Short mmCIF file of C-alpha atoms and ligand atoms in Angstrom, two decimals:
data_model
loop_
_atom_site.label_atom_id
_atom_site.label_comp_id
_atom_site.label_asym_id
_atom_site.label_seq_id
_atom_site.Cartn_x
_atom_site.Cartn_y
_atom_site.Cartn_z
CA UNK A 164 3.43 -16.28 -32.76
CA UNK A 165 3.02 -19.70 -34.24
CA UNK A 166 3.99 -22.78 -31.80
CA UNK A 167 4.42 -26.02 -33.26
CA UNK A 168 1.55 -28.80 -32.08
CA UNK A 169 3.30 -32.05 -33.23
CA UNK A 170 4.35 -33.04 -36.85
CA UNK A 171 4.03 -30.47 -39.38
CA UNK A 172 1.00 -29.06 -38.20
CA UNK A 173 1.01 -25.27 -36.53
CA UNK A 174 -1.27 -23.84 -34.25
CA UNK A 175 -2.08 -19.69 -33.92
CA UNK A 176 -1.28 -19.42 -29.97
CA UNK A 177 -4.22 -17.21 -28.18
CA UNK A 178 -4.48 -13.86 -29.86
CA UNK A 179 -5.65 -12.18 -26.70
CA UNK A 180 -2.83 -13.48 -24.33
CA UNK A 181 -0.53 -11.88 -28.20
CA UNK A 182 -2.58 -8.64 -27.36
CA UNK A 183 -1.73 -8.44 -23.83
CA UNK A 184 1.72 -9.43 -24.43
CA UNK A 185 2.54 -6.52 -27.17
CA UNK A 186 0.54 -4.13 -24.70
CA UNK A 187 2.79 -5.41 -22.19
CA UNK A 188 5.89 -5.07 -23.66
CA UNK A 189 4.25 -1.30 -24.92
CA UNK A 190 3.73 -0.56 -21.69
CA UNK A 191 7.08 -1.58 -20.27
CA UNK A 192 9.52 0.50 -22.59
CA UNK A 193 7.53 3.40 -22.13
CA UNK A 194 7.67 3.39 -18.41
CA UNK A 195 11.66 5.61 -18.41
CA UNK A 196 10.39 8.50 -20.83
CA UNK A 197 6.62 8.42 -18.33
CA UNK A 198 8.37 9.07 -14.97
CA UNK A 199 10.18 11.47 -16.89
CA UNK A 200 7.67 13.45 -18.31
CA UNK A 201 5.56 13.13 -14.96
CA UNK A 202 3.16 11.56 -16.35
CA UNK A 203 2.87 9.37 -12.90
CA UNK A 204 0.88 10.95 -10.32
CA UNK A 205 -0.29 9.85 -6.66
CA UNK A 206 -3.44 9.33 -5.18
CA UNK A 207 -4.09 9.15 -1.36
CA UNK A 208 -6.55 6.63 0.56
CA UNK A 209 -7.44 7.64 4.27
CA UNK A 210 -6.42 6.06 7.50
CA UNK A 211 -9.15 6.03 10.48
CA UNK A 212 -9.39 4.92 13.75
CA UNK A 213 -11.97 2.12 13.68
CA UNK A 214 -12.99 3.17 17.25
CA UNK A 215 -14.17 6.48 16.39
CA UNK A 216 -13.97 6.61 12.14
CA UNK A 217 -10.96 9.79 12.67
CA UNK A 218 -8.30 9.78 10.34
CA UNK A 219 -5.21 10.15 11.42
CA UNK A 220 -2.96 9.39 8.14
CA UNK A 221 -3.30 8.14 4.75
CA UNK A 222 -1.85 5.61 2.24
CA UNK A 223 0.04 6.48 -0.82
CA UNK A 224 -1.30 4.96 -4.49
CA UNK A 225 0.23 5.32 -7.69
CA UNK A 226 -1.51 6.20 -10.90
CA UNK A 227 -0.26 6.58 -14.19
CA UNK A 228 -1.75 9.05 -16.65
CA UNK A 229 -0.84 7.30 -19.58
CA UNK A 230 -1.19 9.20 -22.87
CA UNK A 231 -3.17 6.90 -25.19
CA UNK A 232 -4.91 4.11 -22.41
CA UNK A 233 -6.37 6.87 -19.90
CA UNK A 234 -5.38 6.78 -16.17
CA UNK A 235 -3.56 2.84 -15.14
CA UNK A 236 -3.93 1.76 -11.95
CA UNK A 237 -0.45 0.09 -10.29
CA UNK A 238 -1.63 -3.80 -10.76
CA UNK A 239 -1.29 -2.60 -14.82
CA UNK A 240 2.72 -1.63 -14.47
CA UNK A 241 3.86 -1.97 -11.07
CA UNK A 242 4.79 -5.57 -11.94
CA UNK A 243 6.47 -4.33 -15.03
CA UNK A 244 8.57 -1.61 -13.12
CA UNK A 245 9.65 -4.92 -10.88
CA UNK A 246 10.71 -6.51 -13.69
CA UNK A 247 12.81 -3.59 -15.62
CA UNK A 248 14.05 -2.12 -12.40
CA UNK A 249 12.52 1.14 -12.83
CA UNK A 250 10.95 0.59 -9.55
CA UNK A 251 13.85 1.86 -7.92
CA UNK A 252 13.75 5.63 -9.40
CA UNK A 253 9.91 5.15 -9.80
CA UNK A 254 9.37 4.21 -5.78
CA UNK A 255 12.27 6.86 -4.78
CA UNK A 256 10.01 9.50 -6.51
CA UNK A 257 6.83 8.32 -5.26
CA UNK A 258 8.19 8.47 -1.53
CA UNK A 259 9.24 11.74 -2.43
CA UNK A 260 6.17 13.16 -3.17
CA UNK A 261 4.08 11.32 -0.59
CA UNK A 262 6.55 12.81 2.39
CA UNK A 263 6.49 16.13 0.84
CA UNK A 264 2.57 15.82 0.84
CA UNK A 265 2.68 14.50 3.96
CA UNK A 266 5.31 17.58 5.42
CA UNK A 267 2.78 20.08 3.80
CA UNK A 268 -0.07 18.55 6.18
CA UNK A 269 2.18 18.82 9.34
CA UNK A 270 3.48 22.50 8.47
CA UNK A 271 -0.51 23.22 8.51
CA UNK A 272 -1.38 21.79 11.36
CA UNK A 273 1.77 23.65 13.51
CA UNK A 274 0.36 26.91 12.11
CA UNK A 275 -3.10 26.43 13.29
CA UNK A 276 -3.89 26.69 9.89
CA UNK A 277 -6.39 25.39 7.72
CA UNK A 278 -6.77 22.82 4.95
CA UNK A 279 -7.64 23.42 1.22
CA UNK A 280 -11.22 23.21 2.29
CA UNK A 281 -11.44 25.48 5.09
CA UNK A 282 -11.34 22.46 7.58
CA UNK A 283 -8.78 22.15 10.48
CA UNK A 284 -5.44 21.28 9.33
CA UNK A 285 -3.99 17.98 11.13
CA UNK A 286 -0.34 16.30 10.88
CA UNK A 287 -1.18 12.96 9.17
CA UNK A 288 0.93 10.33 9.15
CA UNK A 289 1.64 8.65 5.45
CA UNK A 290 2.17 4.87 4.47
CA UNK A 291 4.00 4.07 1.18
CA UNK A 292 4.12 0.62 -0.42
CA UNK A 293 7.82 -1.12 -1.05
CA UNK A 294 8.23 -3.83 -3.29
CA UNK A 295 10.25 -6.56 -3.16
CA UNK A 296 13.38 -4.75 -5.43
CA UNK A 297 13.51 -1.69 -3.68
CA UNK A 298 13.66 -3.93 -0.29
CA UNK A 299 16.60 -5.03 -2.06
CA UNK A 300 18.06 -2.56 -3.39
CA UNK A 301 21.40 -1.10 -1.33
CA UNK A 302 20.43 2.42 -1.57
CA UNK A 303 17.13 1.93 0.28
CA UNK A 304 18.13 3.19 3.44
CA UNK A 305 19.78 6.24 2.31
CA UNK A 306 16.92 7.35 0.23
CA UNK A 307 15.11 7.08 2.70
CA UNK A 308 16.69 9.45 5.27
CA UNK A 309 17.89 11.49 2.27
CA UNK A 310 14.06 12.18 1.36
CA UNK A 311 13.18 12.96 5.15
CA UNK A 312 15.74 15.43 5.91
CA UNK A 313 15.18 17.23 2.51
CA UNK A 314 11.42 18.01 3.61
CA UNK A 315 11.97 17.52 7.59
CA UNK A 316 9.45 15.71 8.08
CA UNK A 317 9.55 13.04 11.36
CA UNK A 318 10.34 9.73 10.76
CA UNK A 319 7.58 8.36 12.68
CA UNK A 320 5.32 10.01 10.24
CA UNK A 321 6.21 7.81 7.87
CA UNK A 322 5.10 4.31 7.53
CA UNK A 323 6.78 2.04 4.99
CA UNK A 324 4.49 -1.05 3.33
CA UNK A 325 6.54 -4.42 2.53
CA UNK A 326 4.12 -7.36 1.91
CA UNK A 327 4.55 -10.63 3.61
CA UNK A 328 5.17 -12.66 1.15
CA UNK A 329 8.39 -10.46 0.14
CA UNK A 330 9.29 -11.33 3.72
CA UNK A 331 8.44 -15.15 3.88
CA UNK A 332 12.17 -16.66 4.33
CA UNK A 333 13.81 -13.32 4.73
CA UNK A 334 17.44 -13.52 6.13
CA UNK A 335 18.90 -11.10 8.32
CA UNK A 336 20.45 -9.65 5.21
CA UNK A 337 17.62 -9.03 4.13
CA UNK A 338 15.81 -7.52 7.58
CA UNK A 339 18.55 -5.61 8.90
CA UNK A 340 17.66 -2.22 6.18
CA UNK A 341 14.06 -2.30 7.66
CA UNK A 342 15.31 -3.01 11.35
CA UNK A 343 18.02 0.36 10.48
CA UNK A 344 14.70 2.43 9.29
CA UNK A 345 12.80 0.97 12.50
CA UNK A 346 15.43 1.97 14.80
CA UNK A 347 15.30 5.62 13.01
CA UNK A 348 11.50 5.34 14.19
CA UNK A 349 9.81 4.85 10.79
CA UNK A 350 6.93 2.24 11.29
CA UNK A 351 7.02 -0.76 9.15
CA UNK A 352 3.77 -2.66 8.02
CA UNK A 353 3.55 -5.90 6.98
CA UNK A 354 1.17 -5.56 4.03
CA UNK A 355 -1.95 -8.03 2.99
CA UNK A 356 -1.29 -10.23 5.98
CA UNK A 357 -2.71 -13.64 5.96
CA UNK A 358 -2.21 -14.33 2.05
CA UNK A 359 1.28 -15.58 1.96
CA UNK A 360 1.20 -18.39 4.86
CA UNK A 361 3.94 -17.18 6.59
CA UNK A 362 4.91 -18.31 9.81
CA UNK A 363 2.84 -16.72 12.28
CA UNK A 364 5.97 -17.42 15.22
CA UNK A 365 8.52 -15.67 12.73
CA UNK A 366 6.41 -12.49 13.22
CA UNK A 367 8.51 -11.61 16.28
CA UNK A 368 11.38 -11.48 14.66
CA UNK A 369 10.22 -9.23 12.08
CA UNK A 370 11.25 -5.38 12.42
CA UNK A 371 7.29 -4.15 12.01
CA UNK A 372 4.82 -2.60 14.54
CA UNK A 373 1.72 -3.09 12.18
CA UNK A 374 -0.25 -5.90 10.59
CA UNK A 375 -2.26 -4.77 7.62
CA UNK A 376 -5.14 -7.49 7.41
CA UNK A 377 -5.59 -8.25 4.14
CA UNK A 378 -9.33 -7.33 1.93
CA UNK A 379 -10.37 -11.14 1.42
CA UNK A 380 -10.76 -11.27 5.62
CA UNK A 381 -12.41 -8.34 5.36
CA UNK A 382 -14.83 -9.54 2.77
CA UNK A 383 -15.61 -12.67 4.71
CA UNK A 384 -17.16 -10.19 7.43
CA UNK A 385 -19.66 -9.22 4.88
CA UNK A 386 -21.73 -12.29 5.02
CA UNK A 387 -24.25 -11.88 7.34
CA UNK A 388 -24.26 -13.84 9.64
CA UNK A 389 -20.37 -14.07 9.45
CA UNK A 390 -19.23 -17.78 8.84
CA UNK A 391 -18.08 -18.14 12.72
CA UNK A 392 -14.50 -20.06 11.39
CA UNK A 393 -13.35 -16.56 9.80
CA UNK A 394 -14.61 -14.64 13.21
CA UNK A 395 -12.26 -16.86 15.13
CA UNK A 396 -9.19 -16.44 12.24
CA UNK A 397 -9.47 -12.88 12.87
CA UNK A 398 -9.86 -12.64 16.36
CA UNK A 399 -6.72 -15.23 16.22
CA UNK A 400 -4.76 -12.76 14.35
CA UNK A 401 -5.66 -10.19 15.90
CA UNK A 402 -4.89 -11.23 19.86
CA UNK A 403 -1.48 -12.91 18.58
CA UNK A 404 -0.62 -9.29 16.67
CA UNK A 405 -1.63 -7.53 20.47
CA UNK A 406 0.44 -10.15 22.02
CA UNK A 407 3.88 -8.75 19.67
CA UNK A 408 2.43 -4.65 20.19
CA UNK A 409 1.40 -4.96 16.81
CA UNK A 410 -1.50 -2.38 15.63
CA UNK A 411 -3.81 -4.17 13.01
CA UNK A 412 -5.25 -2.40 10.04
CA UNK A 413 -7.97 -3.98 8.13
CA UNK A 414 -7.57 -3.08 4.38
CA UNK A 415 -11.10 -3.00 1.80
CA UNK A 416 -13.59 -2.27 4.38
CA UNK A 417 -16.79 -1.41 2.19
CA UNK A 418 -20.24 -1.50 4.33
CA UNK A 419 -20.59 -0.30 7.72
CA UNK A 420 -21.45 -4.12 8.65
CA UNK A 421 -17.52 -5.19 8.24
CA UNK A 422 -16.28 -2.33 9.83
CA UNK A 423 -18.75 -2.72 13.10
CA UNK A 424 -17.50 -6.75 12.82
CA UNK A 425 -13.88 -5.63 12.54
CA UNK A 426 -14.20 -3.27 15.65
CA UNK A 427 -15.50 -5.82 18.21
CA UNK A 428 -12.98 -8.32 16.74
CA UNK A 429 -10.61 -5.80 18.08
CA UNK A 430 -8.97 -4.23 15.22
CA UNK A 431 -7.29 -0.68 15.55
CA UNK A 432 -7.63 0.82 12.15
CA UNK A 433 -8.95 0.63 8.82
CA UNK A 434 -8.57 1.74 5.22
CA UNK A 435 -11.59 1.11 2.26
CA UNK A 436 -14.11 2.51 0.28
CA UNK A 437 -16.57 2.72 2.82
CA UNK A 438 -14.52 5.44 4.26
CA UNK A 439 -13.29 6.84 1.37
CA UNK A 440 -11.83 5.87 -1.82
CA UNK A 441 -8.34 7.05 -2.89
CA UNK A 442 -8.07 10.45 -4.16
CA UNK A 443 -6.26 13.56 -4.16
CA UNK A 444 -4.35 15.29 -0.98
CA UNK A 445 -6.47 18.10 -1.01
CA UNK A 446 -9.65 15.57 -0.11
CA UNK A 447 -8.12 14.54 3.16
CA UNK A 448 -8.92 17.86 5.55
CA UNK A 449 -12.67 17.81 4.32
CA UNK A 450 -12.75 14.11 5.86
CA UNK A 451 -11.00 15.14 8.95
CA UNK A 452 -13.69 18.07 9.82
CA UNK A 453 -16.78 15.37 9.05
CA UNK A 454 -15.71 13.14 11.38
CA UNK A 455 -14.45 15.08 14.05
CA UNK A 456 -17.84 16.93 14.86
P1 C2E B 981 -2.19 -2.37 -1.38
O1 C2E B 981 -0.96 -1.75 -0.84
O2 C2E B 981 -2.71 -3.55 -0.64
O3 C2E B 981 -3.24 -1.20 -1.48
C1 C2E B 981 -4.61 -1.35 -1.25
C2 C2E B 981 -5.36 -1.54 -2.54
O4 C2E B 981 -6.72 -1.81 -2.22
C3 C2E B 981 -5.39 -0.28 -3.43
O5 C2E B 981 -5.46 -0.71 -4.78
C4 C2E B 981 -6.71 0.36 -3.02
O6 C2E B 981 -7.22 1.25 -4.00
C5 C2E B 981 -7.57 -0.85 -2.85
N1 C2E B 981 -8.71 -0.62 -1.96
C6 C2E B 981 -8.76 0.20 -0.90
N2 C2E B 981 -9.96 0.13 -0.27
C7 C2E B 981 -10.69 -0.78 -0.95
C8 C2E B 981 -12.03 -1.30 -0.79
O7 C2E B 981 -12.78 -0.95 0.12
N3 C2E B 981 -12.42 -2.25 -1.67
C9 C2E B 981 -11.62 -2.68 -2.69
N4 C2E B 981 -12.11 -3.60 -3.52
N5 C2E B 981 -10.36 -2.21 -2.88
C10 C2E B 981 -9.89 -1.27 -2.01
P2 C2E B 981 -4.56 -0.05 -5.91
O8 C2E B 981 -4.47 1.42 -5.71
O9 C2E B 981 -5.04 -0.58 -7.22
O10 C2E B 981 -3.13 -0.65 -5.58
C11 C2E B 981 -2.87 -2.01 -5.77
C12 C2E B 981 -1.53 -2.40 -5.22
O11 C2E B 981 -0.47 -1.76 -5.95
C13 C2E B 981 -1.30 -1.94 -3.78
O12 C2E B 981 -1.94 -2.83 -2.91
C14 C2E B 981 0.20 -2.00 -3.69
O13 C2E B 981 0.64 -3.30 -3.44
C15 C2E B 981 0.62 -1.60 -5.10
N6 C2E B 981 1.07 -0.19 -5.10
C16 C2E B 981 0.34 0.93 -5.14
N7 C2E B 981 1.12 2.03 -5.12
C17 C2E B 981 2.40 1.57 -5.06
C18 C2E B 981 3.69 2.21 -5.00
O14 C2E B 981 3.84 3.44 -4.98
N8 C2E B 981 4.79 1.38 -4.96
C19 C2E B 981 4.68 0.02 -4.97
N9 C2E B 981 5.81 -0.72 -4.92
N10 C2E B 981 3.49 -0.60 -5.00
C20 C2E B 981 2.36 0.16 -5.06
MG1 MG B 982 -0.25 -1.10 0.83
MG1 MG B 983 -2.45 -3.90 1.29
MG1 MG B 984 -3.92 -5.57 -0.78
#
């Protein structure tokens, strides 16, 4: 694409940002035919007590196994599913799977049975990410139960993900879907907390029981010694969160240094590669049995 640069003169416009654009647009009208040829797939990222490094649930990630650029992670077409819509049938089916996962964990665990691995069996809980359409969208609700009667699974197994910056300004139109699903018992998180400046006071009136800290606190722990401004933010956060009943979870915790920081700051529960990194279901028993002994 050519743009003009004043008189009769043309300039080429950046062939990389061209690139990304035609990749973009690739990308985007071949998202319909993907989900339906299952070429999405879902990978899951424990959930452990920071007290005691147990897990006790585990969030849900998608991947797509795209055909010609290898597996995409969801920063590549998330955003492009947003834009088209297809986030609707694409989250609907991702909730799907991740509370039928999550109902095949609980059905082990009632049996006494064991996991792929030979390890104790436990009912884990499962978080799923919502974006900003599908918090929209009228039908939210209604998938939502519809999903958890179909596979039976609890409600307060499920945790739901909305950032806070899809909930800066919210309106009570807007609120009332997630305080239904709340009511129902599913747990709502408000996702990387402390990028979108929110207002801390509007937290209360917010239908969530969990603050999920975001990675760049948790990367400010890694410093050693810790700037002492960044150990007061947290602990901040963290006592005004206690103060509403809110459990905090502190996402991208990657050396035993942050998490250690993050414990005697008070936080409840963590997520990040120095657990473990997301992966597939079958992963999550093997965990379970390590750190139980
Ligand atoms: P998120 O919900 O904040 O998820 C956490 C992201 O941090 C994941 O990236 C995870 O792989 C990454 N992560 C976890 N531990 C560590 C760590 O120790 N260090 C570092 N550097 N990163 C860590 P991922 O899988 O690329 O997902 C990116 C975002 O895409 C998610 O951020 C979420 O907002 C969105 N997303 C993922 N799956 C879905 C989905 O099914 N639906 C929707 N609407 N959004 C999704
Ligand atoms: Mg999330
Ligand atoms: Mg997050
Ligand atoms: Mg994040």
């Amino acid at each position: 694409r050519a743009k003009s640069a004043g008189g009769n003169r043309f300039e080429l416009a950046d062939p990389e940002a061209d690139a990304r654009a035609i990749t973009r647009h690739g990308l985007t009208t071949a998202l319909p035919a993907a989900l339906e040829r299952g070429e999405f797939f879902i990978e899951y990222q424990p959930l452990v007590h920071l007290g005691d490094g147990t897990v006790y649930g585990a969030e849900a990630l998608v991947r797509w196994s795209h055909p010609q650029h290898g597996v995409l992670g969801p920063d590549h077409f998330i955003p492009l599913a947003e834009h088209t819509g297809l986030i609707v049938p694409l989250g609907r089916w991702v909730l799907q799977e991740a509370v039928g996962q999550a109902r095949f964990w609980h059905e082990q665990a009632s049996l006494g049975g064991q996991g792929e691995h030979g390890a104790a069996a436990r009912p884990l809980r499962i978080n799923v990410n919502l974006s900003p359409t599908q918090l929209h969208h009228p039908g939210l609700v209604a998938d939502t139960v519809d999903v958890l009667e179909r596979s039976g699974l609890a409600p307060g197994a499920l945790c739901l993900e909305v950032t806070e910056s899809a909930l800066i300004g919210a309106d009570e139109d807007l609120l009332k879907p997630l305080r239904q699903l709340a009511e129902m018992g599913v747990d709502i998180a408000l996702d990387d907390f402390g990028t979108g400046y929110s207002n801390l006071a509007n937290l209360r009136r917010l239908p969530v029981s969990v603050l999920k800290l975001d990675r760049s606190f948790t990367q400010g722990m890694q410093r050693h010694p810790a700037d002492p401004v960044d150990l007061k933010i947290v602990e901040g956060i963290v006592s005004l969160a206690h103060s509403l009943e809110l459990a905090v979870t502190v996402e991208g915790v990657e050396t035993g240094v942050q998490a250690e920081q993050l414990r005697e700051l008070g936080c409840d529960t963590a997520q990040g590669w120095y657990y473990a990194r997301p992966g597939p279901p079958d992963r999550l028993h093997t965990l379970s049995l390590a750190d139980a002994v």
